[in-house]
Short mmCIF file of C-alpha atoms in Angstrom, two decimals:
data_model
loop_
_atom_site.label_atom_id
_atom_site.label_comp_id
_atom_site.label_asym_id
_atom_site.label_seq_id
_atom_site.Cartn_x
_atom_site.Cartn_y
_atom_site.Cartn_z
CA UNK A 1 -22.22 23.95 -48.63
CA UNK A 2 -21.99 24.86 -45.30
CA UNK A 3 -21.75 21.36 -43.55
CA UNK A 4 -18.02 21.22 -45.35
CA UNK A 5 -17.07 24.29 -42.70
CA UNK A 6 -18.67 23.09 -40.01
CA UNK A 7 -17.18 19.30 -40.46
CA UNK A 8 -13.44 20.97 -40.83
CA UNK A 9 -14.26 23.14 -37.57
CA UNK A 10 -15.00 20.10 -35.39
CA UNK A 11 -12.31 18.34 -36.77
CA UNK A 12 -9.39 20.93 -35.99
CA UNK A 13 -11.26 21.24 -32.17
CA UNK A 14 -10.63 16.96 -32.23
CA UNK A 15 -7.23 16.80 -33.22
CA UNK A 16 -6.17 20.11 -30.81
CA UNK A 17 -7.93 18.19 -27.96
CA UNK A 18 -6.04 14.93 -29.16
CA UNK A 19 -2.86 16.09 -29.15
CA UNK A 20 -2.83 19.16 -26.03
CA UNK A 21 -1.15 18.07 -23.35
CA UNK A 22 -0.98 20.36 -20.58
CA UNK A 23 1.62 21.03 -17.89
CA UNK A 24 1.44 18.89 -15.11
CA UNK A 25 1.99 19.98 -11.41
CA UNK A 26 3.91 16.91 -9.83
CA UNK A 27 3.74 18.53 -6.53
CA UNK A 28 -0.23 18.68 -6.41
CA UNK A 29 -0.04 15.52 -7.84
CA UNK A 30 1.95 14.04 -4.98
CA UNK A 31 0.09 16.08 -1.94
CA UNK A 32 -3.20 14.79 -3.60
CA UNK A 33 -1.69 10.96 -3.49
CA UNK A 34 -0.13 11.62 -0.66
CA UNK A 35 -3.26 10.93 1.52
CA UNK A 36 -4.43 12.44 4.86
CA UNK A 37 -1.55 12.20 7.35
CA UNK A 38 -4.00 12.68 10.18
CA UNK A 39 -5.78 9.44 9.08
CA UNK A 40 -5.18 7.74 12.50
CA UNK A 41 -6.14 10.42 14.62
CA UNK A 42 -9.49 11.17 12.65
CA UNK A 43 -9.94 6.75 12.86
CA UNK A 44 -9.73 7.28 16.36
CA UNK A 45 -12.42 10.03 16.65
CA UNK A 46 -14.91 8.94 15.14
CA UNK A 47 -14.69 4.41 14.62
CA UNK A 48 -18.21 4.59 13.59
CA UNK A 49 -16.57 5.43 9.79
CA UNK A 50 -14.07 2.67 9.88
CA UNK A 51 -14.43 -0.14 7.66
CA UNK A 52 -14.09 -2.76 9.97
CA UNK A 53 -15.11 -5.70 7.79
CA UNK A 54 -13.05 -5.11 4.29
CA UNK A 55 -14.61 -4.60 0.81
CA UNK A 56 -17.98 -3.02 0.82
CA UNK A 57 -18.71 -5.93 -1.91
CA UNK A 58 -19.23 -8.57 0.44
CA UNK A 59 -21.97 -6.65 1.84
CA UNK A 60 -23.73 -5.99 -1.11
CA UNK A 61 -23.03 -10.17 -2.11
CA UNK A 62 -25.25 -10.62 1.10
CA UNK A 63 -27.91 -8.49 0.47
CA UNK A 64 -28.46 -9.90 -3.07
CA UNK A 65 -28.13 -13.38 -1.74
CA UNK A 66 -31.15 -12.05 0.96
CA UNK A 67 -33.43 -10.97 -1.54
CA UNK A 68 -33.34 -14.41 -3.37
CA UNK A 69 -33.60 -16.98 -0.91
#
């Protein structure tokens, strides 16, 4: 008798969290986007953390490619 409730109860929670939509802050939003506008000046302290060959994939193509041959 009780698993009726219970059922009902998680259903109401699923269909409120379905359908909520909060209010979004577009201004966070965009300053969060926006990226780091010291990017070049941190690059040039510290070019050991640059990427200086691309993806990251080709590097772990390689080491797969390594461990079969």
């Amino acid at each position: 008798m009780g698993r009726g409730r219970q059922k009902a109860k998680h259903t109401k929670v699923a269909r409120e969290l379905k359908y909520f939509s909060p209010d979004t802050n577009y201004g966070a939003l965009e300053r969060e986007l926006g990226g780091n506008p010291r990017l070049e000046e941190d690059l040039e302290k510290w070019p050991e953390y640059t990427d200086t060959y691309g993806d990251d994939e080709d590097d772990e193509l390689d080491e797969g490619d390594a461990k079969t041959a």
